[in-house]
PDB file of C-alpha atoms in Angstrom:
ATOM      1  CA  UNK A  24      10.606   3.946  16.253  1.00 77.00           C
ATOM      2  CA  UNK A  25       8.145   1.977  14.192  1.00 85.00           C
ATOM      3  CA  UNK A  26       9.453  -0.792  12.004  1.00 90.00           C
ATOM      4  CA  UNK A  27       8.311  -3.671   9.831  1.00 95.00           C
ATOM      5  CA  UNK A  28      10.745  -6.396   8.762  1.00 95.00           C
ATOM      6  CA  UNK A  29      10.171  -8.970   6.061  1.00 96.00           C
ATOM      7  CA  UNK A  30      12.546 -10.845   3.756  1.00 97.00           C
ATOM      8  CA  UNK A  31      13.477  -9.071   0.555  1.00 95.00           C
ATOM      9  CA  UNK A  32      13.040 -12.023  -1.767  1.00 97.00           C
ATOM     10  CA  UNK A  33      11.994 -15.665  -1.678  1.00 98.00           C
ATOM     11  CA  UNK A  34      11.909 -18.404  -4.286  1.00 98.00           C
ATOM     12  CA  UNK A  35       9.558 -21.373  -4.344  1.00 98.00           C
ATOM     13  CA  UNK A  36       8.429 -24.099  -6.713  1.00 97.00           C
ATOM     14  CA  UNK A  37       5.051 -24.327  -8.400  1.00 97.00           C
ATOM     15  CA  UNK A  38       2.723 -26.567  -6.377  1.00 97.00           C
ATOM     16  CA  UNK A  39       4.702 -26.156  -3.166  1.00 98.00           C
ATOM     17  CA  UNK A  40       4.019 -24.186   0.028  1.00 98.00           C
ATOM     18  CA  UNK A  41       5.790 -20.996   1.082  1.00 98.00           C
ATOM     19  CA  UNK A  42       5.679 -18.987   4.304  1.00 98.00           C
ATOM     20  CA  UNK A  43       6.496 -15.271   4.270  1.00 98.00           C
ATOM     21  CA  UNK A  44       7.354 -13.889   7.695  1.00 98.00           C
ATOM     22  CA  UNK A  45       6.829 -10.384   9.035  1.00 98.00           C
ATOM     23  CA  UNK A  46       7.880  -8.886  12.348  1.00 97.00           C
ATOM     24  CA  UNK A  47       6.635  -5.520  13.512  1.00 96.00           C
ATOM     25  CA  UNK A  48       7.303  -2.885  16.130  1.00 94.00           C
ATOM     26  CA  UNK A  49       4.673  -0.176  16.342  1.00 92.00           C
ATOM     27  CA  UNK A  50       3.340   2.394  18.768  1.00 89.00           C
ATOM     28  CA  UNK A  51       0.203   0.510  19.683  1.00 91.00           C
ATOM     29  CA  UNK A  52      -1.347  -2.105  17.450  1.00 92.00           C
ATOM     30  CA  UNK A  53      -4.684  -2.262  15.693  1.00 90.00           C
ATOM     31  CA  UNK A  54      -4.219  -5.098  13.275  1.00 93.00           C
ATOM     32  CA  UNK A  55      -1.970  -6.421  10.547  1.00 96.00           C
ATOM     33  CA  UNK A  56      -2.625  -6.518   6.821  1.00 95.00           C
ATOM     34  CA  UNK A  57      -1.152  -8.484   3.953  1.00 97.00           C
ATOM     35  CA  UNK A  58      -1.297  -7.128   0.427  1.00 96.00           C
ATOM     36  CA  UNK A  59      -0.272  -8.630  -2.895  1.00 97.00           C
ATOM     37  CA  UNK A  60       1.307  -6.452  -5.558  1.00 94.00           C
ATOM     38  CA  UNK A  61       2.046  -7.693  -9.049  1.00 94.00           C
ATOM     39  CA  UNK A  62       4.748  -5.838 -10.947  1.00 89.00           C
ATOM     40  CA  UNK A  63       3.443  -2.567 -12.336  1.00 86.00           C
ATOM     41  CA  UNK A  64       0.122  -2.864 -10.536  1.00 89.00           C
ATOM     42  CA  UNK A  65      -1.437  -1.488  -7.372  1.00 90.00           C
ATOM     43  CA  UNK A  66      -1.456  -3.469  -4.115  1.00 92.00           C
ATOM     44  CA  UNK A  67      -4.549  -5.576  -3.489  1.00 93.00           C
ATOM     45  CA  UNK A  68      -5.846  -6.549  -0.067  1.00 92.00           C
ATOM     46  CA  UNK A  69      -5.295 -10.179   0.944  1.00 95.00           C
ATOM     47  CA  UNK A  70      -5.911 -10.566   4.652  1.00 94.00           C
ATOM     48  CA  UNK A  71      -6.301  -8.921   8.035  1.00 93.00           C
ATOM     49  CA  UNK A  72      -5.480 -10.224  11.509  1.00 95.00           C
ATOM     50  CA  UNK A  73      -6.113  -8.452  14.789  1.00 93.00           C
ATOM     51  CA  UNK A  74      -6.441 -11.443  17.150  1.00 94.00           C
ATOM     52  CA  UNK A  75      -3.874 -14.177  17.685  1.00 97.00           C
ATOM     53  CA  UNK A  76      -4.260 -17.183  15.471  1.00 97.00           C
ATOM     54  CA  UNK A  77      -4.673 -18.333  11.932  1.00 97.00           C
ATOM     55  CA  UNK A  78      -7.079 -16.900   9.366  1.00 94.00           C
ATOM     56  CA  UNK A  79      -7.605 -19.136   6.349  1.00 94.00           C
ATOM     57  CA  UNK A  80      -8.876 -17.927   3.004  1.00 91.00           C
ATOM     58  CA  UNK A  81      -8.601 -20.508   0.257  1.00 94.00           C
ATOM     59  CA  UNK A  82      -4.975 -21.170  -0.655  1.00 97.00           C
ATOM     60  CA  UNK A  83      -3.813 -18.258   1.495  1.00 97.00           C
ATOM     61  CA  UNK A  84      -3.628 -18.190   5.294  1.00 97.00           C
ATOM     62  CA  UNK A  85      -2.333 -15.524   7.632  1.00 98.00           C
ATOM     63  CA  UNK A  86      -1.147 -15.958  11.196  1.00 98.00           C
ATOM     64  CA  UNK A  87      -0.640 -13.442  13.984  1.00 98.00           C
ATOM     65  CA  UNK A  88       1.091 -13.536  17.360  1.00 97.00           C
ATOM     66  CA  UNK A  89       0.625 -10.198  19.100  1.00 96.00           C
ATOM     67  CA  UNK A  90       2.898 -11.100  22.012  1.00 95.00           C
ATOM     68  CA  UNK A  91       5.758 -11.829  19.601  1.00 96.00           C
ATOM     69  CA  UNK A  92       5.037  -9.013  17.151  1.00 96.00           C
ATOM     70  CA  UNK A  93       5.004 -11.608  14.414  1.00 97.00           C
ATOM     71  CA  UNK A  94       2.892 -12.600  11.460  1.00 98.00           C
ATOM     72  CA  UNK A  95       3.231 -14.873   8.497  1.00 98.00           C
ATOM     73  CA  UNK A  96       1.459 -15.362   5.198  1.00 98.00           C
ATOM     74  CA  UNK A  97       1.198 -18.977   4.062  1.00 98.00           C
ATOM     75  CA  UNK A  98       0.608 -19.727   0.398  1.00 98.00           C
ATOM     76  CA  UNK A  99      -0.309 -23.290  -0.563  1.00 98.00           C
ATOM     77  CA  UNK A 100      -0.425 -25.048  -3.926  1.00 98.00           C
ATOM     78  CA  UNK A 101       1.633 -22.283  -5.458  1.00 98.00           C
ATOM     79  CA  UNK A 102       0.756 -21.155  -8.958  1.00 97.00           C
ATOM     80  CA  UNK A 103       2.849 -19.140 -11.372  1.00 97.00           C
ATOM     81  CA  UNK A 104       0.399 -16.251 -10.990  1.00 97.00           C
ATOM     82  CA  UNK A 105       1.394 -16.018  -7.318  1.00 97.00           C
ATOM     83  CA  UNK A 106       4.694 -14.468  -8.402  1.00 97.00           C
ATOM     84  CA  UNK A 107       4.378 -10.987  -6.898  1.00 97.00           C
ATOM     85  CA  UNK A 108       5.515  -8.834  -4.017  1.00 96.00           C
ATOM     86  CA  UNK A 109       3.771  -9.387  -0.691  1.00 97.00           C
ATOM     87  CA  UNK A 110       3.507  -6.372   1.593  1.00 96.00           C
ATOM     88  CA  UNK A 111       2.999  -6.571   5.329  1.00 97.00           C
ATOM     89  CA  UNK A 112       1.468  -3.517   7.038  1.00 95.00           C
ATOM     90  CA  UNK A 113       0.663  -2.933  10.707  1.00 94.00           C
ATOM     91  CA  UNK A 114      -1.877  -0.428  11.930  1.00 91.00           C
ATOM     92  CA  UNK A 115      -0.609   1.626  14.860  1.00 87.00           C
ATOM     93  CA  UNK A 116      -2.435   3.364  17.704  1.00 85.00           C
ATOM     94  CA  UNK A 117      -3.349   6.263  15.401  1.00 79.00           C
ATOM     95  CA  UNK A 118      -4.782   3.778  12.875  1.00 78.00           C
ATOM     96  CA  UNK A 119      -1.923   4.683  10.558  1.00 82.00           C
ATOM     97  CA  UNK A 120      -0.563   1.892   8.351  1.00 88.00           C
ATOM     98  CA  UNK A 121       3.150   1.188   8.743  1.00 90.00           C
ATOM     99  CA  UNK A 122       4.352  -0.639   5.632  1.00 93.00           C
ATOM    100  CA  UNK A 123       7.094  -3.191   5.222  1.00 94.00           C
ATOM    101  CA  UNK A 124       9.396  -3.062   2.213  1.00 92.00           C
ATOM    102  CA  UNK A 125       7.700  -6.101   0.676  1.00 94.00           C
ATOM    103  CA  UNK A 126       8.840  -9.631  -0.141  1.00 96.00           C
ATOM    104  CA  UNK A 127       9.321 -10.464  -3.790  1.00 96.00           C
ATOM    105  CA  UNK A 128       8.168 -14.038  -4.330  1.00 98.00           C
ATOM    106  CA  UNK A 129       9.526 -15.847  -7.371  1.00 98.00           C
ATOM    107  CA  UNK A 130       7.764 -19.039  -8.434  1.00 98.00           C
ATOM    108  CA  UNK A 131       9.702 -21.519 -10.537  1.00 96.00           C
ATOM    109  CA  UNK A 132       8.121 -24.299 -12.607  1.00 94.00           C
TER     110      UNK A 132
ATOM    111  CA  UNK B   4     -14.677  -2.664  -1.847  1.00 76.00           C
ATOM    112  CA  UNK B   5     -14.245   0.442  -3.992  1.00 83.00           C
ATOM    113  CA  UNK B   6     -13.297   1.083  -7.602  1.00 90.00           C
ATOM    114  CA  UNK B   7     -10.654   3.781  -7.913  1.00 94.00           C
ATOM    115  CA  UNK B   8      -9.347   5.411 -11.058  1.00 95.00           C
ATOM    116  CA  UNK B   9      -6.366   7.694 -11.504  1.00 97.00           C
ATOM    117  CA  UNK B  10      -5.383  10.091 -14.261  1.00 97.00           C
ATOM    118  CA  UNK B  11      -2.940  10.196 -15.890  1.00 97.00           C
ATOM    119  CA  UNK B  12      -1.702   6.615 -15.771  1.00 96.00           C
ATOM    120  CA  UNK B  13       1.778   7.787 -16.699  1.00 96.00           C
ATOM    121  CA  UNK B  14       3.566  10.961 -17.741  1.00 97.00           C
ATOM    122  CA  UNK B  15       6.994  12.221 -18.634  1.00 97.00           C
ATOM    123  CA  UNK B  16       7.586  15.751 -17.410  1.00 97.00           C
ATOM    124  CA  UNK B  17      10.301  18.371 -17.655  1.00 97.00           C
ATOM    125  CA  UNK B  18      12.234  19.477 -14.619  1.00 97.00           C
ATOM    126  CA  UNK B  19      10.685  22.538 -12.967  1.00 97.00           C
ATOM    127  CA  UNK B  20       7.129  21.892 -14.154  1.00 97.00           C
ATOM    128  CA  UNK B  21       4.132  20.651 -12.155  1.00 98.00           C
ATOM    129  CA  UNK B  22       1.767  17.736 -12.633  1.00 98.00           C
ATOM    130  CA  UNK B  23      -1.668  17.247 -11.107  1.00 98.00           C
ATOM    131  CA  UNK B  24      -2.831  13.687 -10.525  1.00 98.00           C
ATOM    132  CA  UNK B  25      -6.542  12.986 -10.198  1.00 98.00           C
ATOM    133  CA  UNK B  26      -8.138  10.255  -8.114  1.00 97.00           C
ATOM    134  CA  UNK B  27     -11.803   9.324  -8.548  1.00 97.00           C
ATOM    135  CA  UNK B  28     -13.718   6.820  -6.405  1.00 95.00           C
ATOM    136  CA  UNK B  29     -17.004   5.165  -7.317  1.00 94.00           C
ATOM    137  CA  UNK B  30     -18.482   5.710  -3.848  1.00 91.00           C
ATOM    138  CA  UNK B  31     -18.323   8.310  -1.114  1.00 90.00           C
ATOM    139  CA  UNK B  32     -15.390   7.810   1.235  1.00 88.00           C
ATOM    140  CA  UNK B  33     -14.133   9.881   4.117  1.00 85.00           C
ATOM    141  CA  UNK B  34     -10.506   8.849   4.159  1.00 85.00           C
ATOM    142  CA  UNK B  35      -8.224   9.158   1.146  1.00 92.00           C
ATOM    143  CA  UNK B  36      -4.474   8.715   1.120  1.00 94.00           C
ATOM    144  CA  UNK B  37      -1.670   9.596  -1.264  1.00 97.00           C
ATOM    145  CA  UNK B  38       1.396   7.363  -1.431  1.00 96.00           C
ATOM    146  CA  UNK B  39       4.654   7.325  -3.334  1.00 96.00           C
ATOM    147  CA  UNK B  40       6.397   4.124  -4.329  1.00 93.00           C
ATOM    148  CA  UNK B  41       9.927   4.075  -5.717  1.00 89.00           C
ATOM    149  CA  UNK B  42      10.752   1.104  -7.970  1.00 81.00           C
ATOM    150  CA  UNK B  43      11.274  -2.043  -5.926  1.00 77.00           C
ATOM    151  CA  UNK B  44      10.466  -0.294  -2.675  1.00 83.00           C
ATOM    152  CA  UNK B  45       7.524  -0.136  -0.361  1.00 83.00           C
ATOM    153  CA  UNK B  46       4.874   2.503   0.007  1.00 91.00           C
ATOM    154  CA  UNK B  47       5.605   5.871   1.569  1.00 93.00           C
ATOM    155  CA  UNK B  48       2.622   7.855   2.790  1.00 93.00           C
ATOM    156  CA  UNK B  49       2.675  11.444   1.547  1.00 96.00           C
ATOM    157  CA  UNK B  50      -0.516  12.715   3.161  1.00 95.00           C
ATOM    158  CA  UNK B  51      -3.993  11.902   4.359  1.00 92.00           C
ATOM    159  CA  UNK B  52      -6.775  13.852   2.663  1.00 91.00           C
ATOM    160  CA  UNK B  53     -10.074  13.851   4.507  1.00 83.00           C
ATOM    161  CA  UNK B  54     -12.969  15.783   3.085  1.00 80.00           C
ATOM    162  CA  UNK B  55     -13.732  18.991   4.924  1.00 78.00           C
ATOM    163  CA  UNK B  56     -10.318  19.433   6.464  1.00 80.00           C
ATOM    164  CA  UNK B  57      -6.782  20.304   5.458  1.00 86.00           C
ATOM    165  CA  UNK B  58      -4.605  17.450   4.321  1.00 92.00           C
ATOM    166  CA  UNK B  59      -2.248  16.035   6.918  1.00 92.00           C
ATOM    167  CA  UNK B  60       1.300  15.628   5.620  1.00 95.00           C
ATOM    168  CA  UNK B  61       3.859  13.095   6.773  1.00 93.00           C
ATOM    169  CA  UNK B  62       7.360  14.001   7.805  1.00 91.00           C
ATOM    170  CA  UNK B  63       9.416  14.973   4.783  1.00 93.00           C
ATOM    171  CA  UNK B  64       6.460  16.140   2.690  1.00 96.00           C
ATOM    172  CA  UNK B  65       5.194  19.717   2.577  1.00 96.00           C
ATOM    173  CA  UNK B  66       2.121  21.380   1.171  1.00 95.00           C
ATOM    174  CA  UNK B  67       4.081  23.731  -1.094  1.00 96.00           C
ATOM    175  CA  UNK B  68       5.627  20.766  -2.885  1.00 97.00           C
ATOM    176  CA  UNK B  69       2.608  18.440  -2.825  1.00 97.00           C
ATOM    177  CA  UNK B  70      -0.598  20.492  -2.625  1.00 96.00           C
ATOM    178  CA  UNK B  71      -3.704  18.347  -2.272  1.00 96.00           C
ATOM    179  CA  UNK B  72      -7.336  19.140  -2.917  1.00 93.00           C
ATOM    180  CA  UNK B  73     -10.322  17.189  -1.620  1.00 93.00           C
ATOM    181  CA  UNK B  74     -13.411  19.010  -2.904  1.00 91.00           C
ATOM    182  CA  UNK B  75     -15.881  16.195  -2.219  1.00 91.00           C
ATOM    183  CA  UNK B  76     -16.208  12.633  -0.950  1.00 91.00           C
ATOM    184  CA  UNK B  77     -15.382  10.965  -4.281  1.00 94.00           C
ATOM    185  CA  UNK B  78     -12.481  12.989  -5.656  1.00 95.00           C
ATOM    186  CA  UNK B  79      -9.010  14.242  -4.784  1.00 95.00           C
ATOM    187  CA  UNK B  80      -5.985  15.667  -6.568  1.00 96.00           C
ATOM    188  CA  UNK B  81      -2.298  15.632  -5.754  1.00 97.00           C
ATOM    189  CA  UNK B  82       0.014  18.118  -7.450  1.00 98.00           C
ATOM    190  CA  UNK B  83       3.737  17.472  -7.685  1.00 98.00           C
ATOM    191  CA  UNK B  84       5.226  20.951  -7.963  1.00 98.00           C
ATOM    192  CA  UNK B  85       8.530  22.209  -9.345  1.00 97.00           C
ATOM    193  CA  UNK B  86       9.526  18.687 -10.233  1.00 97.00           C
ATOM    194  CA  UNK B  87      13.031  17.278 -10.168  1.00 97.00           C
ATOM    195  CA  UNK B  88      14.273  13.838 -11.286  1.00 95.00           C
ATOM    196  CA  UNK B  89      14.068  12.728  -7.639  1.00 94.00           C
ATOM    197  CA  UNK B  90      10.285  12.987  -7.919  1.00 96.00           C
ATOM    198  CA  UNK B  91      10.241  10.193 -10.490  1.00 96.00           C
ATOM    199  CA  UNK B  92       8.096   7.540  -8.867  1.00 96.00           C
ATOM    200  CA  UNK B  93       4.726   5.849  -8.852  1.00 95.00           C
ATOM    201  CA  UNK B  94       2.047   7.855  -7.082  1.00 97.00           C
ATOM    202  CA  UNK B  95      -0.905   5.943  -5.673  1.00 97.00           C
ATOM    203  CA  UNK B  96      -4.120   7.089  -4.113  1.00 96.00           C
ATOM    204  CA  UNK B  97      -6.021   4.832  -1.763  1.00 94.00           C
ATOM    205  CA  UNK B  98      -9.229   4.966   0.195  1.00 92.00           C
ATOM    206  CA  UNK B  99      -9.997   3.631   3.638  1.00 84.00           C
ATOM    207  CA  UNK B 100     -13.381   2.015   4.058  1.00 76.00           C
ATOM    208  CA  UNK B 101     -15.230   1.891   7.365  1.00 67.00           C
ATOM    209  CA  UNK B 102     -15.769  -1.821   7.044  1.00 62.00           C
ATOM    210  CA  UNK B 103     -14.868  -4.736   9.246  1.00 58.00           C
ATOM    211  CA  UNK B 104     -11.152  -4.335   8.708  1.00 69.00           C
ATOM    212  CA  UNK B 105     -10.658  -0.745   7.684  1.00 73.00           C
ATOM    213  CA  UNK B 106      -8.509  -1.989   4.828  1.00 82.00           C
ATOM    214  CA  UNK B 107      -7.320   0.360   2.118  1.00 87.00           C
ATOM    215  CA  UNK B 108      -8.070  -0.010  -1.567  1.00 90.00           C
ATOM    216  CA  UNK B 109      -5.659   1.398  -4.097  1.00 93.00           C
ATOM    217  CA  UNK B 110      -5.957   3.105  -7.422  1.00 94.00           C
ATOM    218  CA  UNK B 111      -3.878   1.809 -10.348  1.00 94.00           C
ATOM    219  CA  UNK B 112      -1.162   4.407  -9.810  1.00 95.00           C
ATOM    220  CA  UNK B 113       0.462   7.162 -11.864  1.00 97.00           C
ATOM    221  CA  UNK B 114       3.955   6.473 -13.142  1.00 96.00           C
ATOM    222  CA  UNK B 115       5.843   9.776 -13.257  1.00 97.00           C
ATOM    223  CA  UNK B 116       9.197  10.281 -14.950  1.00 97.00           C
ATOM    224  CA  UNK B 117      10.926  13.634 -14.615  1.00 97.00           C
ATOM    225  CA  UNK B 118      13.666  14.447 -17.113  1.00 96.00           C
TER     226      UNK B 118
END
């Protein structure tokens, strides 16, 4: 079957760095997405990886290893506004998005 | 990107009634999706609604319960029929853009409570 695993919850300190991991098993693979979702709001697109390696976008970076079925989202210089759920989603061979359950990130002062 | 609006933003409905949720996009898009999200959980795809064809439903969702219309490239509706408390959830529409990534953009969601 198809499956996405990511930690349920993580806690980090303002100004620090946090890495949110995601492992996936899909029928075929056409890329991996990270979304941010603040409580009570819709998910917003953060990043996309289809090739191995690191994609950097400001304070956020996303990494992909296709051979390991693994990705991570790296958040630097954490701010209180980064408190949110982070959703990992893999696109399968039918270009369908398979969603993880999300990681709730709590930022403490 | 795309700007997506949904109506209503929230509603409280009686058991056994139906609610139609509207999704409007500010540009023409081929692919639209309807999701359900239970509190604290991830997104569950209900169906894919492409203009000019019947909606494609995921396992566990049927047309009689969740009829979908897609009359043009900027609009879609999802009806939640014969509601029960188990249908209480957030319903989200999203659109897939034929850009570099094919990422999806989401509407603000409709928070439904069935009593």
